[in-house]
Amino acid sequence: MTDTADTAEDPAAHDSRSRVERYDPSTIESRWQQEWARLRLYDTDLTDTSRPKHYLLTMYPYPSGDLHIGHWYIVTPSDALARFRRMHGDNVFFPIGFDAFGLPAENAAIKSGGHPYTWTMRNIENMRRQFKTMGAMFSWEHEVVTCDPMYYRWNQWLFLRFLEKGLAYRKKSPVDWCPNDGTLAREQVEGVDRHCWRCGALVEKRDLEQWYLRTTAYADELLSFEGIDWPEPIRIQQTNWIGRSEGAEIDFATAPSDHHVGGETLRVFTTRPDTLFGATFMVLAPEHELVERLTAPDRRDEVAAYVEQARRRTEIDRLSTDRDKTGVSIGADAINPVNGERIPIFIADYVLAGYGTGAIMAVPAHDERDFAFATQFGLAIRRVVAAPGTDADAPMDGAYVAHAADERLVNSGEFDGLLADEGGRAIVARLAEQNAAEPKVTYRLRDWLISRQRYWGTPFPVVYCETDGVVPVPDEDLPVRLPEDVDYEGSGTNPLTKDDAFLHTTCPRCGGPATRETDTMDTFIDSSWYWFRYLSPEKTGSAVDRGLVDRWTPVDQYTGGAEHAVMHLMYSRFWTKAMRDCGLIGHDEPFLRLFNQGQILGADGERMSKSRGNVQDPDELVSRYGADSVRLFLMFMGPWDQGGPWSPTGIGGVHRFLNRVWTIVLDPTGQEPGDKDAGRLPAGESEDDAIGTLRGAAHRTLRDVTTDYEAFRFNTMVAKLMELANTLFRYRGTVSAGGPAWDEAVDLLLLMLAPAAPHIAEELWSRRLAAAGRRWESIHLASWPAVDETATAVATREIPVQVNGKLRDKVIVAADADQTTVERAALSAPRIVALLDGRTPDRVIHAGGRLVNIVLRDG
RNA sequence: GCCGAAGUGGCGGAAUGGCAUACGCGGCGGUCUCAAACACCGCUGAGGGCAACCUCUUGUGGGUUCGAGUCCCACCUUCGGCACCA
């Protein structure tokens, strides 16, 4: 029973039939990996200007512990591309590194009592070793590890540049807070009651002074994708994420009442100033700064309770249009500036403090959320925009949000009859005269909150001094190092806050006592510029080497997971523009071309994670089938941008394909006993025909495989190589096997296979060279072959013939047959003649010489 | 909920508006073998028919077109993201 595995590992011992040795990836692959390393085959000379440069970047991994199948899925097609470009004569730079700061290391340290650094570096060592079994052509000498002070000091240095440029600032903002474990990440808040994952305490909001980067300063520039070739879905997602809205800010005043003098300004943002006359109430975000002041005494308890409740909800929950609207009246009114009408003020959680002004004028007749709220609270609904012919005062059963060109204002006083668009502008213009409104553009995009209340990240290079306030640490004192000793004391709170040696320092300005910032930077900062550092990881004096940066960036091709469509890919664009404005680089965009591949999920269809226990380890597959089979299988599984649940079913098929290639190359004249036709050409084919078939198949495959590589269609690329191998296999043992056409086809097959399955291609290539008495040179230094168009030409075409769109027959015509000839052949095909039964077609459609459709009415 | 993507044989998937199901897995039959495994050859969407062949089929329902997996409208399901996982 248990012997099956052994047999599979060493089948040659039992195989008396084979005249050549069996394909054994385990010896081949490690041998070539060592040989490539010895020859430094993949070192990139960044100063070499003799060839066009090609910077191929793949998203660097988080060192979670082990390389799983998802890493292989990301990396191996990228590696194939790197090799493909290199075979086209490019000087390819394909670096790798580790995104080494972050939460998991800290969690492991808290749990086991070790140090995040130890945990991280151990994982990195392990993953480096595993990466090398892929046979990828990484430039390891350019590796960066972001938790190394050699790297993170430049995070600090760049932060100081941004600070000087006014792109960094401090602001108070809320975090999810656990009384025992401090700030919690979203994934650390569990359950509908929102409790701490570690201690179970209910999560509170706490307002903290935190650092921000001014991403909104670049909102408009980020909306432009000029000069970069990114997939449309990503561009759309980023555009929606930035969420530019044109509209106006309008000032309402608070109305006097028996508990309040009134006269305060309540500024709202609206995209529909044309509906101002329809504003029948006003809604403030529960966090709005005026809520406390405006609330009537008898409403205080209810309002306070609602504010508390709203603060506990997640933003996704608050913005859901699905759930019933909630809110409370604060017992105060506002005055509509356009008509002096008193309207009640509410607070409701569907209005967010961080968007617009944190306050809206509610127009239930023309906004769905406002309509739902008004219906629930019995508030007035007044139509102010109507399409021609609409009864302006008829009751409405839903909000009318359509925005057709011919809608006009109604119930809007002197503005009645204006087209909605011009009415909106007129209203804003009128109010602007009284300084009560101004046209305004608002973005959904927010500034980037980069403070994290954690140890395992880049320390902020600032100190707080009683005399001088916020003082940057001078460049020459960088890096501000993380203290090496860290005691988590079993809690999630940031140990830096309890580390006196770290905490207490002197002010660089006045020399007096000062305290260090204990927050560290978001890890997305590390990944916002790492590709610059790859070029010069050891560089001192500056974050980047300007000469290398100017030559090598922007990155030509970036590959990585679609889950980064918005955040990482947006932060990187922002960072590049910010570095440009600090005079550090001279271009605008980080990545010229982008490909977002899909994600490999666990077998259960869920994201792979250790906690779910669905992580797939490739090591066993590699030792059983070899790295080449695993690489090829991952490419063959499906379209690369699709991803999907992991299943190793079918890897045997890819392995069999490589076995066939092995046999084709090393034993072209052998014959399979299971094949009755072995050694015979297909019926009716001459030796010349066979040569034509082989050459045609090889060059058509080359033509198609080339475009598949260029378009990242790896699955069909592998399928076409399989077809070519099947064709060659069919001719194995015939008179044409081993001849010049055969040899040409085999060479093409190996060259096309080399980027995807580098080891077997190298092995077979070297054996062919040796057999031919030629000196060895790596297949990975060979040039990509050129298609011979004369070989791909065909003599005849098969034309499908349809009647009324249904396939009824096929005719074979000469390749250069004209339309008349094709039509004559189609109409005289036996089955078509029978179907026509003497009738004349009403129409005959020629689809560009690919198909004929005969249209027969009443047919 | 909002934004983005995807639904095609038993399974992974292929298909510039033009032959649906390439390639592979699995299954069935065979060759080789004392036997098994490996390898190889053939068949394999569903239904009907002795057969030639016919009908149906790309998540659901409509539409555009000579012709729709592909384009348009509505809906259903699944996946990714929603700002402290990376």
PDB file of N, CA and C in Angstrom, chain A residues 116-160:
ATOM      1  N   PRO A 116       9.119  40.764  17.993  1.00  0.00           N
ATOM      2  CA  PRO A 116       8.628  40.786  16.618  1.00  0.00           C
ATOM      3  C   PRO A 116       9.757  40.658  15.599  1.00  0.00           C
ATOM      4  N   TYR A 117      10.927  41.216  15.939  1.00  0.00           N
ATOM      5  CA  TYR A 117      12.057  41.169  15.019  1.00  0.00           C
ATOM      6  C   TYR A 117      12.501  39.728  14.799  1.00  0.00           C
ATOM      7  N   THR A 118      12.624  38.988  15.890  1.00  0.00           N
ATOM      8  CA  THR A 118      13.065  37.598  15.797  1.00  0.00           C
ATOM      9  C   THR A 118      12.083  36.788  14.948  1.00  0.00           C
ATOM     10  N   TRP A 119      10.822  36.962  15.277  1.00  0.00           N
ATOM     11  CA  TRP A 119       9.767  36.237  14.546  1.00  0.00           C
ATOM     12  C   TRP A 119       9.835  36.574  13.060  1.00  0.00           C
ATOM     13  N   THR A 120       9.942  37.870  12.758  1.00  0.00           N
ATOM     14  CA  THR A 120       9.938  38.324  11.374  1.00  0.00           C
ATOM     15  C   THR A 120      11.153  37.803  10.611  1.00  0.00           C
ATOM     16  N   MET A 121      12.341  37.951  11.227  1.00  0.00           N
ATOM     17  CA  MET A 121      13.543  37.562  10.508  1.00  0.00           C
ATOM     18  C   MET A 121      13.612  36.049  10.300  1.00  0.00           C
ATOM     19  N   ARG A 122      13.083  35.300  11.250  1.00  0.00           N
ATOM     20  CA  ARG A 122      13.063  33.846  11.088  1.00  0.00           C
ATOM     21  C   ARG A 122      12.173  33.487   9.888  1.00  0.00           C
ATOM     22  N   ASN A 123      11.029  34.158   9.828  1.00  0.00           N
ATOM     23  CA  ASN A 123      10.111  33.903   8.709  1.00  0.00           C
ATOM     24  C   ASN A 123      10.738  34.280   7.372  1.00  0.00           C
ATOM     25  N   ILE A 124      11.438  35.412   7.373  1.00  0.00           N
ATOM     26  CA  ILE A 124      12.058  35.862   6.130  1.00  0.00           C
ATOM     27  C   ILE A 124      13.087  34.848   5.644  1.00  0.00           C
ATOM     28  N   GLU A 125      13.883  34.349   6.583  1.00  0.00           N
ATOM     29  CA  GLU A 125      14.897  33.373   6.201  1.00  0.00           C
ATOM     30  C   GLU A 125      14.268  32.136   5.574  1.00  0.00           C
ATOM     31  N   ASN A 126      13.192  31.701   6.215  1.00  0.00           N
ATOM     32  CA  ASN A 126      12.498  30.522   5.718  1.00  0.00           C
ATOM     33  C   ASN A 126      11.911  30.784   4.330  1.00  0.00           C
ATOM     34  N   MET A 127      11.319  31.969   4.171  1.00  0.00           N
ATOM     35  CA  MET A 127      10.658  32.260   2.897  1.00  0.00           C
ATOM     36  C   MET A 127      11.660  32.482   1.772  1.00  0.00           C
ATOM     37  N   ARG A 128      12.823  33.057   2.116  1.00  0.00           N
ATOM     38  CA  ARG A 128      13.882  33.192   1.106  1.00  0.00           C
ATOM     39  C   ARG A 128      14.254  31.822   0.551  1.00  0.00           C
ATOM     40  N   ARG A 129      14.433  30.901   1.483  1.00  0.00           N
ATOM     41  CA  ARG A 129      14.814  29.549   1.091  1.00  0.00           C
ATOM     42  C   ARG A 129      13.729  28.945   0.184  1.00  0.00           C
ATOM     43  N   GLN A 130      12.460  29.128   0.571  1.00  0.00           N
ATOM     44  CA  GLN A 130      11.373  28.572  -0.226  1.00  0.00           C
ATOM     45  C   GLN A 130      11.253  29.249  -1.591  1.00  0.00           C
ATOM     46  N   PHE A 131      11.463  30.575  -1.589  1.00  0.00           N
ATOM     47  CA  PHE A 131      11.410  31.318  -2.849  1.00  0.00           C
ATOM     48  C   PHE A 131      12.405  30.742  -3.846  1.00  0.00           C
ATOM     49  N   LYS A 132      13.572  30.337  -3.329  1.00  0.00           N
ATOM     50  CA  LYS A 132      14.609  29.888  -4.249  1.00  0.00           C
ATOM     51  C   LYS A 132      14.244  28.577  -4.927  1.00  0.00           C
ATOM     52  N   THR A 133      13.317  27.813  -4.340  1.00  0.00           N
ATOM     53  CA  THR A 133      12.904  26.567  -4.996  1.00  0.00           C
ATOM     54  C   THR A 133      12.005  26.817  -6.206  1.00  0.00           C
ATOM     55  N   MET A 134      11.515  28.054  -6.362  1.00  0.00           N
ATOM     56  CA  MET A 134      10.691  28.374  -7.528  1.00  0.00           C
ATOM     57  C   MET A 134      11.510  28.477  -8.800  1.00  0.00           C
ATOM     58  N   GLY A 135      12.809  28.759  -8.622  1.00  0.00           N
ATOM     59  CA  GLY A 135      13.639  29.028  -9.787  1.00  0.00           C
ATOM     60  C   GLY A 135      13.369  30.380 -10.396  1.00  0.00           C
ATOM     61  N   ALA A 136      12.938  31.337  -9.587  1.00  0.00           N
ATOM     62  CA  ALA A 136      12.648  32.679 -10.110  1.00  0.00           C
ATOM     63  C   ALA A 136      13.944  33.465 -10.288  1.00  0.00           C
ATOM     64  N   MET A 137      13.954  34.397 -11.256  1.00  0.00           N
ATOM     65  CA  MET A 137      15.189  35.141 -11.541  1.00  0.00           C
ATOM     66  C   MET A 137      15.271  36.448 -10.743  1.00  0.00           C
ATOM     67  N   PHE A 138      14.934  36.387  -9.472  1.00  0.00           N
ATOM     68  CA  PHE A 138      15.004  37.577  -8.626  1.00  0.00           C
ATOM     69  C   PHE A 138      16.426  38.116  -8.487  1.00  0.00           C
ATOM     70  N   SER A 139      16.530  39.448  -8.417  1.00  0.00           N
ATOM     71  CA  SER A 139      17.816  40.075  -8.117  1.00  0.00           C
ATOM     72  C   SER A 139      17.945  40.172  -6.603  1.00  0.00           C
ATOM     73  N   TRP A 140      18.392  39.106  -6.005  1.00  0.00           N
ATOM     74  CA  TRP A 140      18.414  39.048  -4.542  1.00  0.00           C
ATOM     75  C   TRP A 140      19.329  40.082  -3.913  1.00  0.00           C
ATOM     76  N   GLU A 141      20.352  40.507  -4.676  1.00  0.00           N
ATOM     77  CA  GLU A 141      21.299  41.469  -4.093  1.00  0.00           C
ATOM     78  C   GLU A 141      20.674  42.846  -3.899  1.00  0.00           C
ATOM     79  N   HIS A 142      19.438  43.016  -4.387  1.00  0.00           N
ATOM     80  CA  HIS A 142      18.764  44.304  -4.202  1.00  0.00           C
ATOM     81  C   HIS A 142      17.620  44.240  -3.200  1.00  0.00           C
ATOM     82  N   GLU A 143      17.540  43.127  -2.487  1.00  0.00           N
ATOM     83  CA  GLU A 143      16.450  42.907  -1.536  1.00  0.00           C
ATOM     84  C   GLU A 143      16.332  44.040  -0.509  1.00  0.00           C
ATOM     85  N   VAL A 144      15.105  44.426  -0.172  1.00  0.00           N
ATOM     86  CA  VAL A 144      14.904  45.304   0.976  1.00  0.00           C
ATOM     87  C   VAL A 144      14.016  44.602   2.004  1.00  0.00           C
ATOM     88  N   VAL A 145      14.301  44.894   3.269  1.00  0.00           N
ATOM     89  CA  VAL A 145      13.496  44.382   4.383  1.00  0.00           C
ATOM     90  C   VAL A 145      13.073  45.615   5.178  1.00  0.00           C
ATOM     91  N   THR A 146      11.794  45.890   5.204  1.00  0.00           N
ATOM     92  CA  THR A 146      11.356  47.206   5.667  1.00  0.00           C
ATOM     93  C   THR A 146      11.541  47.446   7.161  1.00  0.00           C
ATOM     94  N   CYS A 147      11.696  46.370   7.952  1.00  0.00           N
ATOM     95  CA  CYS A 147      11.880  46.596   9.387  1.00  0.00           C
ATOM     96  C   CYS A 147      13.355  46.837   9.733  1.00  0.00           C
ATOM     97  N   ASP A 148      14.200  46.790   8.711  1.00  0.00           N
ATOM     98  CA  ASP A 148      15.612  47.101   8.895  1.00  0.00           C
ATOM     99  C   ASP A 148      15.762  48.628   9.011  1.00  0.00           C
ATOM    100  N   PRO A 149      16.493  49.103  10.032  1.00  0.00           N
ATOM    101  CA  PRO A 149      16.688  50.557  10.145  1.00  0.00           C
ATOM    102  C   PRO A 149      17.259  51.169   8.871  1.00  0.00           C
ATOM    103  N   MET A 150      18.023  50.373   8.098  1.00  0.00           N
ATOM    104  CA  MET A 150      18.540  50.847   6.814  1.00  0.00           C
ATOM    105  C   MET A 150      17.402  51.233   5.878  1.00  0.00           C
ATOM    106  N   TYR A 151      16.258  50.612   6.077  1.00  0.00           N
ATOM    107  CA  TYR A 151      15.096  50.985   5.261  1.00  0.00           C
ATOM    108  C   TYR A 151      14.254  52.044   5.966  1.00  0.00           C
ATOM    109  N   TYR A 152      13.872  51.770   7.221  1.00  0.00           N
ATOM    110  CA  TYR A 152      12.836  52.632   7.793  1.00  0.00           C
ATOM    111  C   TYR A 152      13.351  54.022   8.160  1.00  0.00           C
ATOM    112  N   ARG A 153      14.686  54.184   8.245  1.00  0.00           N
ATOM    113  CA  ARG A 153      15.188  55.543   8.464  1.00  0.00           C
ATOM    114  C   ARG A 153      14.773  56.452   7.309  1.00  0.00           C
ATOM    115  N   TRP A 154      14.609  55.864   6.137  1.00  0.00           N
ATOM    116  CA  TRP A 154      14.224  56.679   4.982  1.00  0.00           C
ATOM    117  C   TRP A 154      12.727  56.957   4.954  1.00  0.00           C
ATOM    118  N   ASN A 155      11.946  56.094   5.613  1.00  0.00           N
ATOM    119  CA  ASN A 155      10.535  56.470   5.864  1.00  0.00           C
ATOM    120  C   ASN A 155      10.509  57.761   6.680  1.00  0.00           C
ATOM    121  N   GLN A 156      11.377  57.776   7.705  1.00  0.00           N
ATOM    122  CA  GLN A 156      11.426  58.937   8.598  1.00  0.00           C
ATOM    123  C   GLN A 156      11.918  60.171   7.838  1.00  0.00           C
ATOM    124  N   TRP A 157      12.933  59.969   7.044  1.00  0.00           N
ATOM    125  CA  TRP A 157      13.532  61.064   6.278  1.00  0.00           C
ATOM    126  C   TRP A 157      12.511  61.654   5.302  1.00  0.00           C
ATOM    127  N   LEU A 158      11.776  60.730   4.627  1.00  0.00           N
ATOM    128  CA  LEU A 158      10.763  61.206   3.681  1.00  0.00           C
ATOM    129  C   LEU A 158       9.609  61.901   4.408  1.00  0.00           C
ATOM    130  N   PHE A 159       9.256  61.361   5.576  1.00  0.00           N
ATOM    131  CA  PHE A 159       8.207  62.002   6.370  1.00  0.00           C
ATOM    132  C   PHE A 159       8.605  63.439   6.709  1.00  0.00           C
ATOM    133  N   LEU A 160       9.865  63.636   7.060  1.00  0.00           N
ATOM    134  CA  LEU A 160      10.332  64.996   7.397  1.00  0.00           C
ATOM    135  C   LEU A 160      10.262  65.919   6.182  1.00  0.00           C
TER     136      LEU A 160
END
